[in-house]
Tab-separated table of C-alpha atoms and ligand atoms in Angstrom:
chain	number	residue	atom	x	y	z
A	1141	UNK	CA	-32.058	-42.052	33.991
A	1142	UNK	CA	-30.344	-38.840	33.896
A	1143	UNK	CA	-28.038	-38.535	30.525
A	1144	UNK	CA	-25.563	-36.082	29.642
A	1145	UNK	CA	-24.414	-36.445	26.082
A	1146	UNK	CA	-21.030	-34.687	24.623
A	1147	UNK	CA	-21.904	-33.320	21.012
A	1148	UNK	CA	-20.481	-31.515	17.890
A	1149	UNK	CA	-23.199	-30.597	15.306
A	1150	UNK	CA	-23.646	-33.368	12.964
A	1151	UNK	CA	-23.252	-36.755	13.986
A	1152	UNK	CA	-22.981	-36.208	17.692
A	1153	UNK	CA	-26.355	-33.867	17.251
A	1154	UNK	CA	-27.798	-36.853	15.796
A	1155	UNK	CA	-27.629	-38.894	18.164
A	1156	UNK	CA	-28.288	-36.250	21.059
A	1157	UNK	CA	-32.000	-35.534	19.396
A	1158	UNK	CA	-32.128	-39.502	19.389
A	1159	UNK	CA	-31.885	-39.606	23.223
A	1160	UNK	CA	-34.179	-36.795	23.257
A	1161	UNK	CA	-36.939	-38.653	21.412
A	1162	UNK	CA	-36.443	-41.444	23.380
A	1163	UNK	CA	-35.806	-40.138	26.747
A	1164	UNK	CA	-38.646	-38.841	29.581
A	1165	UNK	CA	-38.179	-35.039	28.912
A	1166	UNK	CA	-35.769	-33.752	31.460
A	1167	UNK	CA	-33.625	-36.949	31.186
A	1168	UNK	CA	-31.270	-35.607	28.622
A	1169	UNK	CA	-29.117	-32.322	28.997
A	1170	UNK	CA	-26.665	-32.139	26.032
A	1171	UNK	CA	-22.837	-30.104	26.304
A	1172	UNK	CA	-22.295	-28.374	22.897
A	1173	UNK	CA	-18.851	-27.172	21.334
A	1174	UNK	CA	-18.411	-24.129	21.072
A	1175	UNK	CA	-15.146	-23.681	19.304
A	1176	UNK	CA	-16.581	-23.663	16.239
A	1177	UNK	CA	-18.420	-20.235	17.360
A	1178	UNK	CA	-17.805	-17.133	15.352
A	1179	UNK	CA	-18.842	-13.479	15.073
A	1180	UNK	CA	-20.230	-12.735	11.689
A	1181	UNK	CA	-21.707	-9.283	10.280
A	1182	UNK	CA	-21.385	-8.432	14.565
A	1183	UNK	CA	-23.653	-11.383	14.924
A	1184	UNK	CA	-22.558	-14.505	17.726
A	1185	UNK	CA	-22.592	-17.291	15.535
A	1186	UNK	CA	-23.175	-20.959	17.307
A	1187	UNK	CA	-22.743	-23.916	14.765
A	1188	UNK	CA	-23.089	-26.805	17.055
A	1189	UNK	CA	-25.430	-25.195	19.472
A	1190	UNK	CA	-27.280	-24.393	16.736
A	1191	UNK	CA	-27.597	-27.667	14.273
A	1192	UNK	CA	-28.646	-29.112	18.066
A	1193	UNK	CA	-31.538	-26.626	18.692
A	1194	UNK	CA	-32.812	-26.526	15.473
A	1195	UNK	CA	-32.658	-30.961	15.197
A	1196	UNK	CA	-34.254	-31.153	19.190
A	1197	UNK	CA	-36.748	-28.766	17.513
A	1198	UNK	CA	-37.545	-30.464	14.341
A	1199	UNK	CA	-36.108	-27.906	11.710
A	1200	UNK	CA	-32.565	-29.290	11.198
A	1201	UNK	CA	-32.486	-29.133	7.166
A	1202	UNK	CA	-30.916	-33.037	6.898
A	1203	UNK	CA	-30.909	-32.291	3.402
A	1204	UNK	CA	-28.370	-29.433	3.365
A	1205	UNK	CA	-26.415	-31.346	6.190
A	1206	UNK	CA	-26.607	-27.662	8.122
A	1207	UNK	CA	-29.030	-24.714	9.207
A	1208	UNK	CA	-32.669	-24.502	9.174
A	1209	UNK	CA	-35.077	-25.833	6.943
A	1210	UNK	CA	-37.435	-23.969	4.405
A	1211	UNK	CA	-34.584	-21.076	4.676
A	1212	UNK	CA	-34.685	-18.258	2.407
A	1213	UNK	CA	-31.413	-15.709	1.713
A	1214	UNK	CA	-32.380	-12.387	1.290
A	1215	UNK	CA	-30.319	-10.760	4.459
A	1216	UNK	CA	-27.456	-12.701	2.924
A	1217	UNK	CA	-27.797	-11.732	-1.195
A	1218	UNK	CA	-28.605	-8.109	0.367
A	1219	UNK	CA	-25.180	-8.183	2.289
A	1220	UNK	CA	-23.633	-8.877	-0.987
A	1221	UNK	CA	-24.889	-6.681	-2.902
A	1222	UNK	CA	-23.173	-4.394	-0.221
A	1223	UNK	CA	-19.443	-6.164	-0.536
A	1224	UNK	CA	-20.109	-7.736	2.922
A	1225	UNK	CA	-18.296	-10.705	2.947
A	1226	UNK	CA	-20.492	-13.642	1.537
A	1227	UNK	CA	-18.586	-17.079	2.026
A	1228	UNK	CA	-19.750	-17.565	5.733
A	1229	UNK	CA	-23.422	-18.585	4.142
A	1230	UNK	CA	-26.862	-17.547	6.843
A	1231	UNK	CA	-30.109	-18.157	6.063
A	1232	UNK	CA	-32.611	-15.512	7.231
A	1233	UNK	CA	-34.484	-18.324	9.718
A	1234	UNK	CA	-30.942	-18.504	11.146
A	1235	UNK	CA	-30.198	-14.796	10.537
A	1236	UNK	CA	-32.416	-14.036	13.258
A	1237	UNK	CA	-31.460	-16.425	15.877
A	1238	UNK	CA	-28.421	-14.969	15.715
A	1239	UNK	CA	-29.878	-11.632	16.127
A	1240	UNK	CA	-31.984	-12.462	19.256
A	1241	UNK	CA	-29.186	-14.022	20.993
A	1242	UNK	CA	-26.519	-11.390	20.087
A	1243	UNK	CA	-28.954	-8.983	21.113
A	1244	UNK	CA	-29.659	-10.922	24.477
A	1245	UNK	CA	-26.099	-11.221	25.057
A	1246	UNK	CA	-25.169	-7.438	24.785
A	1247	UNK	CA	-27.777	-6.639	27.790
A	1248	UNK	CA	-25.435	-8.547	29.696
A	1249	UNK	CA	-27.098	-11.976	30.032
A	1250	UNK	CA	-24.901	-15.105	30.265
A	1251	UNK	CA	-24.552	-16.920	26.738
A	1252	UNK	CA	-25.854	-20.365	28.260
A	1253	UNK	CA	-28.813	-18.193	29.756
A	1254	UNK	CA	-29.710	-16.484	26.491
A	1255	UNK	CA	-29.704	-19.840	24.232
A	1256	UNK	CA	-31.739	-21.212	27.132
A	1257	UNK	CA	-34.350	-18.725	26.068
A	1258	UNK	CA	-34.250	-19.031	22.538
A	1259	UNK	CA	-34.494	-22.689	23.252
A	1260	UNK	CA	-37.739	-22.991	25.399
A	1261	UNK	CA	-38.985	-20.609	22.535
A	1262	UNK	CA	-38.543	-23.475	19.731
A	1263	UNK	CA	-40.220	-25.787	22.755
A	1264	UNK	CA	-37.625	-27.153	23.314
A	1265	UNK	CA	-37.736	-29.716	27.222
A	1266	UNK	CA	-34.061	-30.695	26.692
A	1267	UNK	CA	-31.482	-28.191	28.526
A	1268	UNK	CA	-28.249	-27.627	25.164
A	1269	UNK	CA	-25.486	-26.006	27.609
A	1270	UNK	CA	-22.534	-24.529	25.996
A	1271	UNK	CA	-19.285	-25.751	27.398
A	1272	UNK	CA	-18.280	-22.622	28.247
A	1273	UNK	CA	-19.553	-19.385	28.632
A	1274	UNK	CA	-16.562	-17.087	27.640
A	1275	UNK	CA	-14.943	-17.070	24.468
A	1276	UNK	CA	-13.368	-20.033	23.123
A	1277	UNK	CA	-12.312	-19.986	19.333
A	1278	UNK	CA	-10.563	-23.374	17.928
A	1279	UNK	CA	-7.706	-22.549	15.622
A	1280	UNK	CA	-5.575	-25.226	13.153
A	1281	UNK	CA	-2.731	-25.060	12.219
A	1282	UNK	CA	-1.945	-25.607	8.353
A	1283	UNK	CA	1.122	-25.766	5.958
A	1284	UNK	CA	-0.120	-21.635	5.821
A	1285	UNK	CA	-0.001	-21.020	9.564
A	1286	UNK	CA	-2.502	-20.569	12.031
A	1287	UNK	CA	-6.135	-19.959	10.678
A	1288	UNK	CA	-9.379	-19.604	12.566
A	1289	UNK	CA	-11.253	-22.141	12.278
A	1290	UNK	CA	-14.167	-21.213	10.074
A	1291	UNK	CA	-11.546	-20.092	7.838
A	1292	UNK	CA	-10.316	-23.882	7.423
A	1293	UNK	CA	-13.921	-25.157	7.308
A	1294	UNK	CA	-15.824	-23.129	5.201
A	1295	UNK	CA	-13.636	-20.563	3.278
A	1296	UNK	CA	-11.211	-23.206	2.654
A	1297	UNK	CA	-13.331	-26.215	2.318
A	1298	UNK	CA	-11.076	-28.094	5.218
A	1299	UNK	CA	-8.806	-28.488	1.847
A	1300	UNK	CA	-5.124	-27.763	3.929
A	1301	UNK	CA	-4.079	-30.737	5.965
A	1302	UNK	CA	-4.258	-29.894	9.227
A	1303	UNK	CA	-0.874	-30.351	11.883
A	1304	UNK	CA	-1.680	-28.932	14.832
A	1305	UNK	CA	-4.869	-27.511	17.303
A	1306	UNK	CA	-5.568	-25.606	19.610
A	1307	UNK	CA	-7.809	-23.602	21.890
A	1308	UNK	CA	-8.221	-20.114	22.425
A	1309	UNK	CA	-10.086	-18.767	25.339
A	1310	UNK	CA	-11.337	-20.061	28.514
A	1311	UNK	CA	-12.104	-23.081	28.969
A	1312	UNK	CA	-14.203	-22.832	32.388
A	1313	UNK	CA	-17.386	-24.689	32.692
A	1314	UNK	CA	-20.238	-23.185	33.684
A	1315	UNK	CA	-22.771	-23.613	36.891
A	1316	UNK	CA	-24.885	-25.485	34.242
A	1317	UNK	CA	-22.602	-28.028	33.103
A	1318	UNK	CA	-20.852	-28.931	36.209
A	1319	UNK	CA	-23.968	-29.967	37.937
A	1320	UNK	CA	-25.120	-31.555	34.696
A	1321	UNK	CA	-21.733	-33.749	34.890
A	1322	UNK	CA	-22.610	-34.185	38.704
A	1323	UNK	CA	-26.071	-35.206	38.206
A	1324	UNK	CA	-25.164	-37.974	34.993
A	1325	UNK	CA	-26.115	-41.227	35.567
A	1326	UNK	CA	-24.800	-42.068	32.016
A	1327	UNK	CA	-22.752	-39.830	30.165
A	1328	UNK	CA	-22.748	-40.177	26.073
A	1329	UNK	CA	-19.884	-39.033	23.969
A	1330	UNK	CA	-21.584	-38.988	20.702
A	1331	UNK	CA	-20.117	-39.594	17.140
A	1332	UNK	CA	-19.098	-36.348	16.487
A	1333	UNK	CA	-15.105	-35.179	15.339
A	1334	UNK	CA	-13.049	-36.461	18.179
A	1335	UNK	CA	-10.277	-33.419	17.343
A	1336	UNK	CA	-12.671	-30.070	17.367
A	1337	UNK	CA	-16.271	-31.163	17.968
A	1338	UNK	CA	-15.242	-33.196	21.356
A	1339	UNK	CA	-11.819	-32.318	21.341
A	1340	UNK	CA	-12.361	-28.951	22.594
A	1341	UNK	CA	-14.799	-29.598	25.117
A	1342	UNK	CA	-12.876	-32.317	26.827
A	1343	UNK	CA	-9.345	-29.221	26.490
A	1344	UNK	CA	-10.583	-28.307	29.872
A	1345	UNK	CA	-11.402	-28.859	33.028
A	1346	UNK	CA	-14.640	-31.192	31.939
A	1347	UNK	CA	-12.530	-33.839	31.184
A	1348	UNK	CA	-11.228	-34.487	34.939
A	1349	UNK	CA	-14.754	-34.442	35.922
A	1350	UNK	CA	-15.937	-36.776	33.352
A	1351	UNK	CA	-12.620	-38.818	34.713
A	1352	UNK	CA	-13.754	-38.927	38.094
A	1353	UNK	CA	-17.059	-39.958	37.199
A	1354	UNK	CA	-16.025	-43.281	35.252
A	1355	UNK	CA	-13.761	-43.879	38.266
A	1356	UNK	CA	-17.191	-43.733	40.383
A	1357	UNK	CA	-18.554	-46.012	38.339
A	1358	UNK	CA	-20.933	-44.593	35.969
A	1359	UNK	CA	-20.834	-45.703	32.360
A	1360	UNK	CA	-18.796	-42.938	29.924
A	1361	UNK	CA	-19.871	-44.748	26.584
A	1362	UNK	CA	-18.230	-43.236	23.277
A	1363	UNK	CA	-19.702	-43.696	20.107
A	1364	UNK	CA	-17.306	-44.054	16.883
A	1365	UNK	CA	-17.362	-41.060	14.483
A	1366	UNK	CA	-15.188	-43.275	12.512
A	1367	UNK	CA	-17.189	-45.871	9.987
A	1368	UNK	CA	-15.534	-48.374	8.540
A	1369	UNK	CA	-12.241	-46.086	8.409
A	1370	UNK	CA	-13.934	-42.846	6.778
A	1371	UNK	CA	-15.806	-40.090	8.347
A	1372	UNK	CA	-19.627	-39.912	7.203
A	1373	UNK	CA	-18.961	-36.140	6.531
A	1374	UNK	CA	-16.223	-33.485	7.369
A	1375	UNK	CA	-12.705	-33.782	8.199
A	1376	UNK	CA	-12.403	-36.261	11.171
A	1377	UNK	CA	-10.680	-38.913	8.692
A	1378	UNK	CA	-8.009	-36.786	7.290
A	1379	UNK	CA	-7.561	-35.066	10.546
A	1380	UNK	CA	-6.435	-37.866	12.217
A	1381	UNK	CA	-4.462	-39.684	9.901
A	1382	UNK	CA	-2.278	-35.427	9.555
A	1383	UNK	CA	-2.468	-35.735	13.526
A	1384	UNK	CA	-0.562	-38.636	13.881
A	1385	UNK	CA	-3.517	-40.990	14.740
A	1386	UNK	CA	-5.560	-43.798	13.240
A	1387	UNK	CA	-9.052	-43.319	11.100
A	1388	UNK	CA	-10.454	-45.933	12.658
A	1389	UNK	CA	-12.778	-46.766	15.346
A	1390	UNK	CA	-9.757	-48.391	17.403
A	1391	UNK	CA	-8.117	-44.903	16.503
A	1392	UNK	CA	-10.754	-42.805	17.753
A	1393	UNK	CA	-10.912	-45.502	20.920
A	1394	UNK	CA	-7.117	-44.959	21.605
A	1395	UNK	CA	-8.484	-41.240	22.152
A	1396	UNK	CA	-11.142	-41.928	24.266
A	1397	UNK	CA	-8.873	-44.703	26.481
A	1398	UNK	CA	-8.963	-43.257	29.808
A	1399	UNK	CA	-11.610	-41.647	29.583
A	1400	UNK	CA	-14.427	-43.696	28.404
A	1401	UNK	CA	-15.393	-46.311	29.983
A	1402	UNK	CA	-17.532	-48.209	26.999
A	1403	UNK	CA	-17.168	-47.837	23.285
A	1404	UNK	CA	-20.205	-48.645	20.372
A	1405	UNK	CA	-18.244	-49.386	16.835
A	1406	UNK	CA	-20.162	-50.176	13.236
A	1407	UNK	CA	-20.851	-53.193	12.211
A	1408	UNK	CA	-18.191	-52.992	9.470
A	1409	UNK	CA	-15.844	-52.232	11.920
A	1410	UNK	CA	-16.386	-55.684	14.502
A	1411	UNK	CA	-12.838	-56.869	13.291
A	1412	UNK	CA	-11.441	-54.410	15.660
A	1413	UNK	CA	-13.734	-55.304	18.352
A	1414	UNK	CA	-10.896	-57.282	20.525
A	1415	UNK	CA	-8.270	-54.393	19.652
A	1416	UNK	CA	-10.806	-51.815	21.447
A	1417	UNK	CA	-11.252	-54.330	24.531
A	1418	UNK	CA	-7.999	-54.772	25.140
A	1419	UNK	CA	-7.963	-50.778	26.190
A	1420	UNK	CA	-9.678	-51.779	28.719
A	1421	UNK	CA	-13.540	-50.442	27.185
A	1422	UNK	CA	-16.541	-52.666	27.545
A	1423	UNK	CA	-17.782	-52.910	23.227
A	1424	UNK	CA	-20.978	-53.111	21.481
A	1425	UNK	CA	-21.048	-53.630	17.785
A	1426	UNK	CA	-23.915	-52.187	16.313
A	1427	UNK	CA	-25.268	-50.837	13.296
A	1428	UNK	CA	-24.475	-46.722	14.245
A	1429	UNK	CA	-25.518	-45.150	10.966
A	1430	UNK	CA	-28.619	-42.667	11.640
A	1431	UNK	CA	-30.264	-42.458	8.363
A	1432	UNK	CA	-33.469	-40.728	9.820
A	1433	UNK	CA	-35.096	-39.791	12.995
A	1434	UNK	CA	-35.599	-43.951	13.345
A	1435	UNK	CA	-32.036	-44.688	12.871
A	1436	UNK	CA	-31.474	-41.948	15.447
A	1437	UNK	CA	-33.612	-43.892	18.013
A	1438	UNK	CA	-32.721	-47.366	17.437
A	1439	UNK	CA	-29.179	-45.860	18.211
A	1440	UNK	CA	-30.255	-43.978	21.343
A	1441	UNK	CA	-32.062	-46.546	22.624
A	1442	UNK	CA	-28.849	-49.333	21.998
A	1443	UNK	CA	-26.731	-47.250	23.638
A	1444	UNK	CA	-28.488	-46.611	26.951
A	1445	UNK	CA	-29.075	-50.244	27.017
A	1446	UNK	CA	-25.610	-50.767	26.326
A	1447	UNK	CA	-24.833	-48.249	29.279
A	1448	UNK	CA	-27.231	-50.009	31.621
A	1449	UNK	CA	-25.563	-53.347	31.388
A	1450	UNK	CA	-23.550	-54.390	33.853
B	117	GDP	P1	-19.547	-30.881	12.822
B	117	GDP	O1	-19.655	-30.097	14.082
B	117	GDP	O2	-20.557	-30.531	11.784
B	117	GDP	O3	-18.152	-31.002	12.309
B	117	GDP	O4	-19.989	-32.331	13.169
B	117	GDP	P2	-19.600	-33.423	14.231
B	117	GDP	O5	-18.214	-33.315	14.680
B	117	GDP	O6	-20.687	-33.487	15.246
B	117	GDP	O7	-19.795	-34.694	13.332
B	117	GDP	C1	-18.887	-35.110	12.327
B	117	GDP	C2	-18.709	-36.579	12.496
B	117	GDP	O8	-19.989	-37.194	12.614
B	117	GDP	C3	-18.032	-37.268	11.325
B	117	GDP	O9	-16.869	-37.894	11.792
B	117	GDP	C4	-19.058	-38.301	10.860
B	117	GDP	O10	-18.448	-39.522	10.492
B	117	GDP	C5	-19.909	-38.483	12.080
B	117	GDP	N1	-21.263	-38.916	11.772
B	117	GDP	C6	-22.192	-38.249	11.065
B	117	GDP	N2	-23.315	-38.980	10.963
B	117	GDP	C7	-23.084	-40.157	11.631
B	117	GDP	C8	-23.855	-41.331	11.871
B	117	GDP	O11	-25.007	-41.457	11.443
B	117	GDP	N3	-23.267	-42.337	12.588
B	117	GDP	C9	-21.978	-42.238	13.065
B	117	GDP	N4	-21.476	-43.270	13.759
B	117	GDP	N5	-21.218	-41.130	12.848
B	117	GDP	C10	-21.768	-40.114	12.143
């Protein structure tokens, strides 16, 4: 069963290295964000591509909720000690991924070509496309004005409230991820922020295509970021509710309406089971918290049999 999954890089990379355990290797190819992406020290940085690799991998540090594991700092202390700026944290591990793919980049590869590489280096079966190769940067607007959005998420703690998003760039899928979208006989939108993890990815053109393949019949099945009302970590909550939507899984389903053709929502959250039906999604109720690499199967392996169903 050939599965294309839609993630950011926590909960949506969760699930994504679920399917991968559970899936026959070459089953899964997963579309990362990348308006999260960022130059730093005149390095590419790729946040979600990253925490993706490095969970499909086995070296996600769950711990630390980011980077990779067993990480050391002294590129990072050492840039300090210079007056570099030190707020945007890098481990050395991840110091030199960056390196090798910045490095890659500037002989005039292609970005999704180049992670490819660094990819099948970690051993990696499962194909992690970037939604885009050229440039796109996600920007929020706050009480303060328009801020990049690293700024908002890790200089400022994702303290301001935020009233408005948008994309920079271009938004035009690659070779890669059009015949991945082509070739889906189940597409996952994982539990990742529905505003800037999947929000950007579905800004463009991919979002027609994922359209036209509901229309044709194969399952789009979202999975709610939202748990009973809060987000399990980051923003997503308080970024809705400043956006003019719902945190909730109804809220996030309201999103997806359209678009998705199924919808998984916690447990705590089966009260709003009818609410999400009546949008015209098929439901499952399940138990969608991924504790450890078990959680992330059991929820893999519910949703493609959710999918399946008629
Ligand atoms: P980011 O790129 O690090 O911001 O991460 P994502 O956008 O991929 O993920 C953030 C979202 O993941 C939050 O809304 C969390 O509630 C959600 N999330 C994290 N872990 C889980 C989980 O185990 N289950 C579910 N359902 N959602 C989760």
């Amino acid at each position: 069963m050939r599965v294309v999954a839609l993630a950011g890089g926590t909960g949506g990379a969760k699930l994504a290295e679920g399917l991968a355990a559970v899936l026959p290797p070459g089953d899964l190819t997963v579309i990362v964000n990348t308006g999260d992406d960022t130059e730093r020290h005149g390095l590419l940085v790729m946040p979600d591509h990253d925490a993706v690799m490095y969970m499909l991998a086995g070296r996600f540090d769950f711990e630390r909720g980011w980077g990779h594991v067993d990480e050391t700092w002294t590129v990072m202390d050492g840039l300090a000690e210079y007056g570099e700026e030190a707020w945007f944290r890098l481990g050395d591990r991840d110091f030199a991924t960056h390196i090798a793919r910045s490095a890659r980049i500037r002989e005039g590869r292609a970005p999704t070509e180049v992670v490819r590489s660094l990819q099948e280096a970690l051993g990696i079966a499962t194909p992690i496309l970037p939604m885009a190769d050229a440039a796109v940067r996600t920007q929020v607007r706050t009480d303060e004005g328009w801020l990049d959005f690293q700024e908002y998420f890790v200089h400022l703690r994702q303290g301001p409230d935020v009233r408005e998003v948008r994309f920079a760039g271009d938004l035009s899928p690659t070779p890669q991820v059009l015949d991945a979208v082509e070739a889906a006989e189940v597409i996952v939108i994982g539990p990742s922020n529905p505003i800037v993890s999947i929000g950007p990815i579905l800004a463009g053109p991919i979002r027609a295509l994922l359209e036209g393949r509901g229309t044709a019949g194969i399952p789009v099945v979202a999975v709610s970021p939202i748990v009973g009302g809060v987000a399990l970590k980051g923003p997503a909550d308080r970024m809705l509710v400043s956006l003019g939507h719902e945190s909730s899984a109804r809220g996030v389903a309201r999103l997806y309406s359209g678009l998705a053709t199924a919808f998984v929502l916690d447990t705590v959250d089966a009260t709003q089971e009818p609410d999400v039906a009546a949008l015209g999604l098929r439901t499952l109720v399940t138990d969608t918290i991924m504790a450890d690499a078990a959680g992330r199967a059991r929820l893999a392996l519910a949703v493609l049999e959710f999918a399946g169903r008629p």
